[in-house]
């Protein structure tokens, strides 16, 4: 048998809303699930390499908004996150992470540099390292900028639309960026902040919002349009880090109405921005529950399609009671190739 193949035996599993299991087994190859999901323990072949997990196994958990140049990704993985979406870092930072030991880091999807208007956000911010943003001056330059990010390995394109902090793209330039990205098979994710930027993103064909809008109440008709055309990344906890603030209430209200219209939200924290815990953030989880999502909904927001990633597990079992769910999920760990505390041996 291929030494890269093994089976995890768990007390329980959550593998999507409506797919909950008692004692079950999950086949891994090279550390990622090799099948559609858990099966009965009796399906494990004789002589297979088996490890026992004394808790609940989950698909790999994702943080859809991280700045890898501002955090220690080893701590992020140790905190239960199997995949991160880097939403703006210098190419050199991303290359350094790609050369690191993959067993110590979460899987990473990247957008490359922020694309921004001349003199626009985040060019004036101390945290924006050289190479983490790229000014775009015209529709023709838009095609070049998208091509540069794609050549550097970007799997999506990020645009900065912050009218509170400087100029934003004219509509013609933003439309050209979106068109070039879509022609290359890449989605466009937008940072929207300030008056009218959410509408500009929607009307220009942006696919994702990097944050739930928080600087203004988005009108109901626009929310309905956005629910049909975009995915939002949550990032609610950055508006107070546990404190109740006007910005948090505005964002929560916008997200609640977006979800009521059938919109899709991805769990994301903007990790690197302020005092956010690495790994699963129980405050972000609790904030999502406060919008009306169920624990199953929150878990769905934390996993996603794409290449398989290592699964996660919650020692002692996941508590899905809403009042205890966030604290329980914060104990999640990524299943490593060798995980301390796991017994290895034949199935008994």
PDB file of N, CA and C in Angstrom, residues 83-158:
ATOM      1  N   UNK A  83      -6.447  26.650   5.273  1.00  0.00           N
ATOM      2  CA  UNK A  83      -6.237  27.392   4.035  1.00  0.00           C
ATOM      3  C   UNK A  83      -6.471  28.877   4.290  1.00  0.00           C
ATOM      4  N   UNK A  84      -5.631  29.713   3.702  1.00  0.00           N
ATOM      5  CA  UNK A  84      -5.816  31.158   3.788  1.00  0.00           C
ATOM      6  C   UNK A  84      -5.870  31.733   2.386  1.00  0.00           C
ATOM      7  N   UNK A  85      -6.646  32.804   2.251  1.00  0.00           N
ATOM      8  CA  UNK A  85      -6.641  33.604   1.030  1.00  0.00           C
ATOM      9  C   UNK A  85      -5.920  34.903   1.353  1.00  0.00           C
ATOM     10  N   UNK A  86      -4.735  35.063   0.789  1.00  0.00           N
ATOM     11  CA  UNK A  86      -3.988  36.297   1.003  1.00  0.00           C
ATOM     12  C   UNK A  86      -4.581  37.375   0.100  1.00  0.00           C
ATOM     13  N   UNK A  87      -5.048  38.471   0.710  1.00  0.00           N
ATOM     14  CA  UNK A  87      -5.694  39.535  -0.058  1.00  0.00           C
ATOM     15  C   UNK A  87      -4.835  40.788  -0.122  1.00  0.00           C
ATOM     16  N   UNK A  88      -3.554  40.596  -0.409  1.00  0.00           N
ATOM     17  CA  UNK A  88      -2.691  41.735  -0.661  1.00  0.00           C
ATOM     18  C   UNK A  88      -1.370  41.654   0.069  1.00  0.00           C
ATOM     19  N   UNK A  89      -0.339  41.206  -0.628  1.00  0.00           N
ATOM     20  CA  UNK A  89       1.015  41.160  -0.066  1.00  0.00           C
ATOM     21  C   UNK A  89       2.014  41.332  -1.201  1.00  0.00           C
ATOM     22  N   UNK A  90       3.221  41.753  -0.838  1.00  0.00           N
ATOM     23  CA  UNK A  90       4.286  41.879  -1.826  1.00  0.00           C
ATOM     24  C   UNK A  90       4.671  40.492  -2.348  1.00  0.00           C
ATOM     25  N   UNK A  91       5.082  40.450  -3.608  1.00  0.00           N
ATOM     26  CA  UNK A  91       5.454  39.188  -4.248  1.00  0.00           C
ATOM     27  C   UNK A  91       6.554  38.470  -3.474  1.00  0.00           C
ATOM     28  N   UNK A  92       7.504  39.226  -2.947  1.00  0.00           N
ATOM     29  CA  UNK A  92       8.615  38.603  -2.233  1.00  0.00           C
ATOM     30  C   UNK A  92       8.128  37.872  -0.975  1.00  0.00           C
ATOM     31  N   UNK A  93       7.148  38.438  -0.306  1.00  0.00           N
ATOM     32  CA  UNK A  93       6.588  37.792   0.885  1.00  0.00           C
ATOM     33  C   UNK A  93       5.934  36.472   0.516  1.00  0.00           C
ATOM     34  N   UNK A  94       5.152  36.487  -0.542  1.00  0.00           N
ATOM     35  CA  UNK A  94       4.460  35.273  -0.967  1.00  0.00           C
ATOM     36  C   UNK A  94       5.443  34.207  -1.411  1.00  0.00           C
ATOM     37  N   UNK A  95       6.498  34.618  -2.102  1.00  0.00           N
ATOM     38  CA  UNK A  95       7.505  33.648  -2.532  1.00  0.00           C
ATOM     39  C   UNK A  95       8.194  33.006  -1.341  1.00  0.00           C
ATOM     40  N   UNK A  96       8.470  33.788  -0.304  1.00  0.00           N
ATOM     41  CA  UNK A  96       9.107  33.228   0.901  1.00  0.00           C
ATOM     42  C   UNK A  96       8.210  32.179   1.535  1.00  0.00           C
ATOM     43  N   UNK A  97       6.900  32.436   1.573  1.00  0.00           N
ATOM     44  CA  UNK A  97       5.981  31.445   2.131  1.00  0.00           C
ATOM     45  C   UNK A  97       5.925  30.194   1.261  1.00  0.00           C
ATOM     46  N   UNK A  98       5.981  30.367  -0.036  1.00  0.00           N
ATOM     47  CA  UNK A  98       5.920  29.208  -0.933  1.00  0.00           C
ATOM     48  C   UNK A  98       7.142  28.307  -0.756  1.00  0.00           C
ATOM     49  N   UNK A  99       8.270  28.889  -0.356  1.00  0.00           N
ATOM     50  CA  UNK A  99       9.485  28.095  -0.172  1.00  0.00           C
ATOM     51  C   UNK A  99       9.556  27.441   1.205  1.00  0.00           C
ATOM     52  N   UNK A 100       8.659  27.801   2.107  1.00  0.00           N
ATOM     53  CA  UNK A 100       8.688  27.254   3.468  1.00  0.00           C
ATOM     54  C   UNK A 100       8.165  25.825   3.476  1.00  0.00           C
ATOM     55  N   UNK A 101       8.387  25.144   4.581  1.00  0.00           N
ATOM     56  CA  UNK A 101       7.934  23.766   4.752  1.00  0.00           C
ATOM     57  C   UNK A 101       6.407  23.739   4.705  1.00  0.00           C
ATOM     58  N   UNK A 102       5.806  23.103   3.714  1.00  0.00           N
ATOM     59  CA  UNK A 102       4.340  23.128   3.610  1.00  0.00           C
ATOM     60  C   UNK A 102       3.635  22.442   4.766  1.00  0.00           C
ATOM     61  N   UNK A 103       4.343  21.576   5.492  1.00  0.00           N
ATOM     62  CA  UNK A 103       3.711  20.894   6.620  1.00  0.00           C
ATOM     63  C   UNK A 103       3.468  21.825   7.804  1.00  0.00           C
ATOM     64  N   UNK A 104       4.086  23.010   7.788  1.00  0.00           N
ATOM     65  CA  UNK A 104       3.933  23.933   8.918  1.00  0.00           C
ATOM     66  C   UNK A 104       3.017  25.108   8.615  1.00  0.00           C
ATOM     67  N   UNK A 105       2.551  25.219   7.363  1.00  0.00           N
ATOM     68  CA  UNK A 105       1.784  26.390   6.948  1.00  0.00           C
ATOM     69  C   UNK A 105       0.433  25.969   6.376  1.00  0.00           C
ATOM     70  N   UNK A 106      -0.556  26.846   6.442  1.00  0.00           N
ATOM     71  CA  UNK A 106      -1.805  26.569   5.731  1.00  0.00           C
ATOM     72  C   UNK A 106      -1.592  26.660   4.223  1.00  0.00           C
ATOM     73  N   UNK A 107      -2.462  25.987   3.467  1.00  0.00           N
ATOM     74  CA  UNK A 107      -2.474  26.196   2.024  1.00  0.00           C
ATOM     75  C   UNK A 107      -2.784  27.671   1.765  1.00  0.00           C
ATOM     76  N   UNK A 108      -2.300  28.197   0.644  1.00  0.00           N
ATOM     77  CA  UNK A 108      -2.424  29.635   0.407  1.00  0.00           C
ATOM     78  C   UNK A 108      -2.910  29.896  -1.013  1.00  0.00           C
ATOM     79  N   UNK A 109      -3.919  30.738  -1.128  1.00  0.00           N
ATOM     80  CA  UNK A 109      -4.364  31.293  -2.408  1.00  0.00           C
ATOM     81  C   UNK A 109      -4.116  32.799  -2.349  1.00  0.00           C
ATOM     82  N   UNK A 110      -3.703  33.392  -3.460  1.00  0.00           N
ATOM     83  CA  UNK A 110      -3.220  34.771  -3.397  1.00  0.00           C
ATOM     84  C   UNK A 110      -3.832  35.619  -4.500  1.00  0.00           C
ATOM     85  N   UNK A 111      -3.864  36.948  -4.251  1.00  0.00           N
ATOM     86  CA  UNK A 111      -4.298  37.914  -5.262  1.00  0.00           C
ATOM     87  C   UNK A 111      -3.139  38.763  -5.769  1.00  0.00           C
ATOM     88  N   UNK A 112      -1.971  38.628  -5.163  1.00  0.00           N
ATOM     89  CA  UNK A 112      -0.865  39.506  -5.535  1.00  0.00           C
ATOM     90  C   UNK A 112      -1.015  40.867  -4.893  1.00  0.00           C
ATOM     91  N   UNK A 113      -0.643  41.907  -5.605  1.00  0.00           N
ATOM     92  CA  UNK A 113      -0.684  43.268  -5.074  1.00  0.00           C
ATOM     93  C   UNK A 113      -2.082  43.870  -5.205  1.00  0.00           C
ATOM     94  N   UNK A 114      -2.430  44.797  -4.279  1.00  0.00           N
ATOM     95  CA  UNK A 114      -3.608  45.639  -4.463  1.00  0.00           C
ATOM     96  C   UNK A 114      -3.451  46.413  -5.771  1.00  0.00           C
ATOM     97  N   UNK A 115      -4.484  46.491  -6.559  1.00  0.00           N
ATOM     98  CA  UNK A 115      -4.510  47.439  -7.667  1.00  0.00           C
ATOM     99  C   UNK A 115      -5.292  48.661  -7.205  1.00  0.00           C
ATOM    100  N   UNK A 116      -4.712  49.842  -7.383  1.00  0.00           N
ATOM    101  CA  UNK A 116      -5.309  51.064  -6.846  1.00  0.00           C
ATOM    102  C   UNK A 116      -5.107  52.231  -7.793  1.00  0.00           C
ATOM    103  N   UNK A 117      -5.906  53.274  -7.614  1.00  0.00           N
ATOM    104  CA  UNK A 117      -5.753  54.497  -8.404  1.00  0.00           C
ATOM    105  C   UNK A 117      -4.478  55.228  -7.985  1.00  0.00           C
ATOM    106  N   UNK A 118      -3.902  56.045  -8.841  1.00  0.00           N
ATOM    107  CA  UNK A 118      -2.721  56.831  -8.457  1.00  0.00           C
ATOM    108  C   UNK A 118      -3.004  57.652  -7.197  1.00  0.00           C
ATOM    109  N   UNK A 119      -2.167  57.477  -6.179  1.00  0.00           N
ATOM    110  CA  UNK A 119      -2.347  58.164  -4.916  1.00  0.00           C
ATOM    111  C   UNK A 119      -3.416  57.570  -4.033  1.00  0.00           C
ATOM    112  N   UNK A 120      -3.957  56.410  -4.412  1.00  0.00           N
ATOM    113  CA  UNK A 120      -5.053  55.810  -3.666  1.00  0.00           C
ATOM    114  C   UNK A 120      -4.593  54.855  -2.575  1.00  0.00           C
ATOM    115  N   UNK A 121      -5.553  54.443  -1.764  1.00  0.00           N
ATOM    116  CA  UNK A 121      -5.347  53.470  -0.688  1.00  0.00           C
ATOM    117  C   UNK A 121      -4.853  52.159  -1.291  1.00  0.00           C
ATOM    118  N   UNK A 122      -3.879  51.479  -0.670  1.00  0.00           N
ATOM    119  CA  UNK A 122      -3.277  51.732   0.644  1.00  0.00           C
ATOM    120  C   UNK A 122      -1.888  52.335   0.557  1.00  0.00           C
ATOM    121  N   UNK A 123      -1.610  53.092  -0.490  1.00  0.00           N
ATOM    122  CA  UNK A 123      -0.255  53.583  -0.703  1.00  0.00           C
ATOM    123  C   UNK A 123       0.301  54.433   0.413  1.00  0.00           C
ATOM    124  N   UNK A 124      -0.584  55.069   1.219  1.00  0.00           N
ATOM    125  CA  UNK A 124      -0.106  55.939   2.295  1.00  0.00           C
ATOM    126  C   UNK A 124      -0.052  55.230   3.644  1.00  0.00           C
ATOM    127  N   UNK A 125      -0.270  53.925   3.679  1.00  0.00           N
ATOM    128  CA  UNK A 125      -0.316  53.202   4.952  1.00  0.00           C
ATOM    129  C   UNK A 125       1.028  52.584   5.271  1.00  0.00           C
ATOM    130  N   UNK A 126       1.425  52.661   6.533  1.00  0.00           N
ATOM    131  CA  UNK A 126       2.743  52.164   6.940  1.00  0.00           C
ATOM    132  C   UNK A 126       2.874  50.666   6.762  1.00  0.00           C
ATOM    133  N   UNK A 127       1.755  49.965   6.853  1.00  0.00           N
ATOM    134  CA  UNK A 127       1.818  48.507   6.729  1.00  0.00           C
ATOM    135  C   UNK A 127       1.915  48.039   5.278  1.00  0.00           C
ATOM    136  N   UNK A 128       1.677  48.936   4.332  1.00  0.00           N
ATOM    137  CA  UNK A 128       1.681  48.554   2.919  1.00  0.00           C
ATOM    138  C   UNK A 128       3.116  48.573   2.396  1.00  0.00           C
ATOM    139  N   UNK A 129       3.759  47.425   2.434  1.00  0.00           N
ATOM    140  CA  UNK A 129       5.158  47.326   2.029  1.00  0.00           C
ATOM    141  C   UNK A 129       5.311  47.599   0.542  1.00  0.00           C
ATOM    142  N   UNK A 130       6.488  48.083   0.121  1.00  0.00           N
ATOM    143  CA  UNK A 130       6.730  48.244  -1.314  1.00  0.00           C
ATOM    144  C   UNK A 130       6.433  46.941  -2.045  1.00  0.00           C
ATOM    145  N   UNK A 131       5.721  47.059  -3.139  1.00  0.00           N
ATOM    146  CA  UNK A 131       5.361  45.879  -3.914  1.00  0.00           C
ATOM    147  C   UNK A 131       4.026  45.271  -3.538  1.00  0.00           C
ATOM    148  N   UNK A 132       3.397  45.747  -2.452  1.00  0.00           N
ATOM    149  CA  UNK A 132       2.106  45.193  -2.052  1.00  0.00           C
ATOM    150  C   UNK A 132       0.940  45.917  -2.708  1.00  0.00           C
ATOM    151  N   UNK A 133       1.219  46.984  -3.448  1.00  0.00           N
ATOM    152  CA  UNK A 133       0.172  47.674  -4.202  1.00  0.00           C
ATOM    153  C   UNK A 133       0.757  48.144  -5.532  1.00  0.00           C
ATOM    154  N   UNK A 134      -0.133  48.324  -6.500  1.00  0.00           N
ATOM    155  CA  UNK A 134       0.301  48.722  -7.838  1.00  0.00           C
ATOM    156  C   UNK A 134      -0.711  49.731  -8.374  1.00  0.00           C
ATOM    157  N   UNK A 135      -0.249  50.938  -8.679  1.00  0.00           N
ATOM    158  CA  UNK A 135      -1.134  51.965  -9.211  1.00  0.00           C
ATOM    159  C   UNK A 135      -1.458  51.672 -10.680  1.00  0.00           C
ATOM    160  N   UNK A 136      -2.710  51.919 -11.045  1.00  0.00           N
ATOM    161  CA  UNK A 136      -3.185  51.675 -12.412  1.00  0.00           C
ATOM    162  C   UNK A 136      -3.709  52.991 -12.966  1.00  0.00           C
ATOM    163  N   UNK A 137      -3.202  53.414 -14.109  1.00  0.00           N
ATOM    164  CA  UNK A 137      -3.436  54.780 -14.593  1.00  0.00           C
ATOM    165  C   UNK A 137      -4.404  54.889 -15.762  1.00  0.00           C
ATOM    166  N   UNK A 138      -4.735  53.785 -16.423  1.00  0.00           N
ATOM    167  CA  UNK A 138      -5.582  53.877 -17.610  1.00  0.00           C
ATOM    168  C   UNK A 138      -6.153  52.505 -17.922  1.00  0.00           C
ATOM    169  N   UNK A 139      -7.152  52.429 -18.801  1.00  0.00           N
ATOM    170  CA  UNK A 139      -7.646  51.101 -19.205  1.00  0.00           C
ATOM    171  C   UNK A 139      -6.554  50.222 -19.815  1.00  0.00           C
ATOM    172  N   UNK A 140      -5.676  50.803 -20.610  1.00  0.00           N
ATOM    173  CA  UNK A 140      -4.588  50.012 -21.190  1.00  0.00           C
ATOM    174  C   UNK A 140      -3.657  49.510 -20.095  1.00  0.00           C
ATOM    175  N   UNK A 141      -3.345  50.369 -19.128  1.00  0.00           N
ATOM    176  CA  UNK A 141      -2.503  49.967 -18.000  1.00  0.00           C
ATOM    177  C   UNK A 141      -3.198  48.892 -17.157  1.00  0.00           C
ATOM    178  N   UNK A 142      -4.531  48.905 -17.144  1.00  0.00           N
ATOM    179  CA  UNK A 142      -5.268  47.889 -16.397  1.00  0.00           C
ATOM    180  C   UNK A 142      -4.947  46.494 -16.922  1.00  0.00           C
ATOM    181  N   UNK A 143      -4.927  46.332 -18.228  1.00  0.00           N
ATOM    182  CA  UNK A 143      -4.589  45.031 -18.802  1.00  0.00           C
ATOM    183  C   UNK A 143      -3.182  44.601 -18.408  1.00  0.00           C
ATOM    184  N   UNK A 144      -2.243  45.538 -18.416  1.00  0.00           N
ATOM    185  CA  UNK A 144      -0.868  45.214 -18.038  1.00  0.00           C
ATOM    186  C   UNK A 144      -0.789  44.816 -16.573  1.00  0.00           C
ATOM    187  N   UNK A 145      -1.497  45.540 -15.701  1.00  0.00           N
ATOM    188  CA  UNK A 145      -1.444  45.255 -14.272  1.00  0.00           C
ATOM    189  C   UNK A 145      -2.017  43.880 -13.960  1.00  0.00           C
ATOM    190  N   UNK A 146      -3.140  43.542 -14.591  1.00  0.00           N
ATOM    191  CA  UNK A 146      -3.714  42.215 -14.385  1.00  0.00           C
ATOM    192  C   UNK A 146      -2.747  41.143 -14.883  1.00  0.00           C
ATOM    193  N   UNK A 147      -2.142  41.369 -16.031  1.00  0.00           N
ATOM    194  CA  UNK A 147      -1.184  40.405 -16.565  1.00  0.00           C
ATOM    195  C   UNK A 147       0.002  40.191 -15.643  1.00  0.00           C
ATOM    196  N   UNK A 148       0.481  41.270 -15.030  1.00  0.00           N
ATOM    197  CA  UNK A 148       1.605  41.148 -14.095  1.00  0.00           C
ATOM    198  C   UNK A 148       1.237  40.277 -12.896  1.00  0.00           C
ATOM    199  N   UNK A 149       0.038  40.496 -12.347  1.00  0.00           N
ATOM    200  CA  UNK A 149      -0.363  39.705 -11.179  1.00  0.00           C
ATOM    201  C   UNK A 149      -0.551  38.238 -11.553  1.00  0.00           C
ATOM    202  N   UNK A 150      -1.148  38.011 -12.703  1.00  0.00           N
ATOM    203  CA  UNK A 150      -1.330  36.625 -13.140  1.00  0.00           C
ATOM    204  C   UNK A 150       0.020  35.944 -13.348  1.00  0.00           C
ATOM    205  N   UNK A 151       0.960  36.655 -13.956  1.00  0.00           N
ATOM    206  CA  UNK A 151       2.292  36.084 -14.188  1.00  0.00           C
ATOM    207  C   UNK A 151       2.970  35.733 -12.871  1.00  0.00           C
ATOM    208  N   UNK A 152       2.691  36.510 -11.832  1.00  0.00           N
ATOM    209  CA  UNK A 152       3.293  36.273 -10.511  1.00  0.00           C
ATOM    210  C   UNK A 152       2.555  35.200  -9.717  1.00  0.00           C
ATOM    211  N   UNK A 153       1.505  34.618 -10.286  1.00  0.00           N
ATOM    212  CA  UNK A 153       0.817  33.522  -9.620  1.00  0.00           C
ATOM    213  C   UNK A 153      -0.495  33.874  -8.959  1.00  0.00           C
ATOM    214  N   UNK A 154      -1.021  35.072  -9.223  1.00  0.00           N
ATOM    215  CA  UNK A 154      -2.290  35.459  -8.598  1.00  0.00           C
ATOM    216  C   UNK A 154      -3.418  34.546  -9.066  1.00  0.00           C
ATOM    217  N   UNK A 155      -4.274  34.171  -8.113  1.00  0.00           N
ATOM    218  CA  UNK A 155      -5.440  33.332  -8.423  1.00  0.00           C
ATOM    219  C   UNK A 155      -6.732  34.145  -8.398  1.00  0.00           C
ATOM    220  N   UNK A 156      -6.613  35.425  -8.142  1.00  0.00           N
ATOM    221  CA  UNK A 156      -7.693  36.401  -8.241  1.00  0.00           C
ATOM    222  C   UNK A 156      -7.016  37.762  -8.269  1.00  0.00           C
ATOM    223  N   UNK A 157      -7.794  38.797  -8.555  1.00  0.00           N
ATOM    224  CA  UNK A 157      -7.273  40.164  -8.613  1.00  0.00           C
ATOM    225  C   UNK A 157      -7.994  40.988  -7.565  1.00  0.00           C
ATOM    226  N   UNK A 158      -7.236  41.806  -6.807  1.00  0.00           N
ATOM    227  CA  UNK A 158      -7.852  42.670  -5.805  1.00  0.00           C
ATOM    228  C   UNK A 158      -7.742  44.126  -6.224  1.00  0.00           C
TER     229      UNK A 158
END
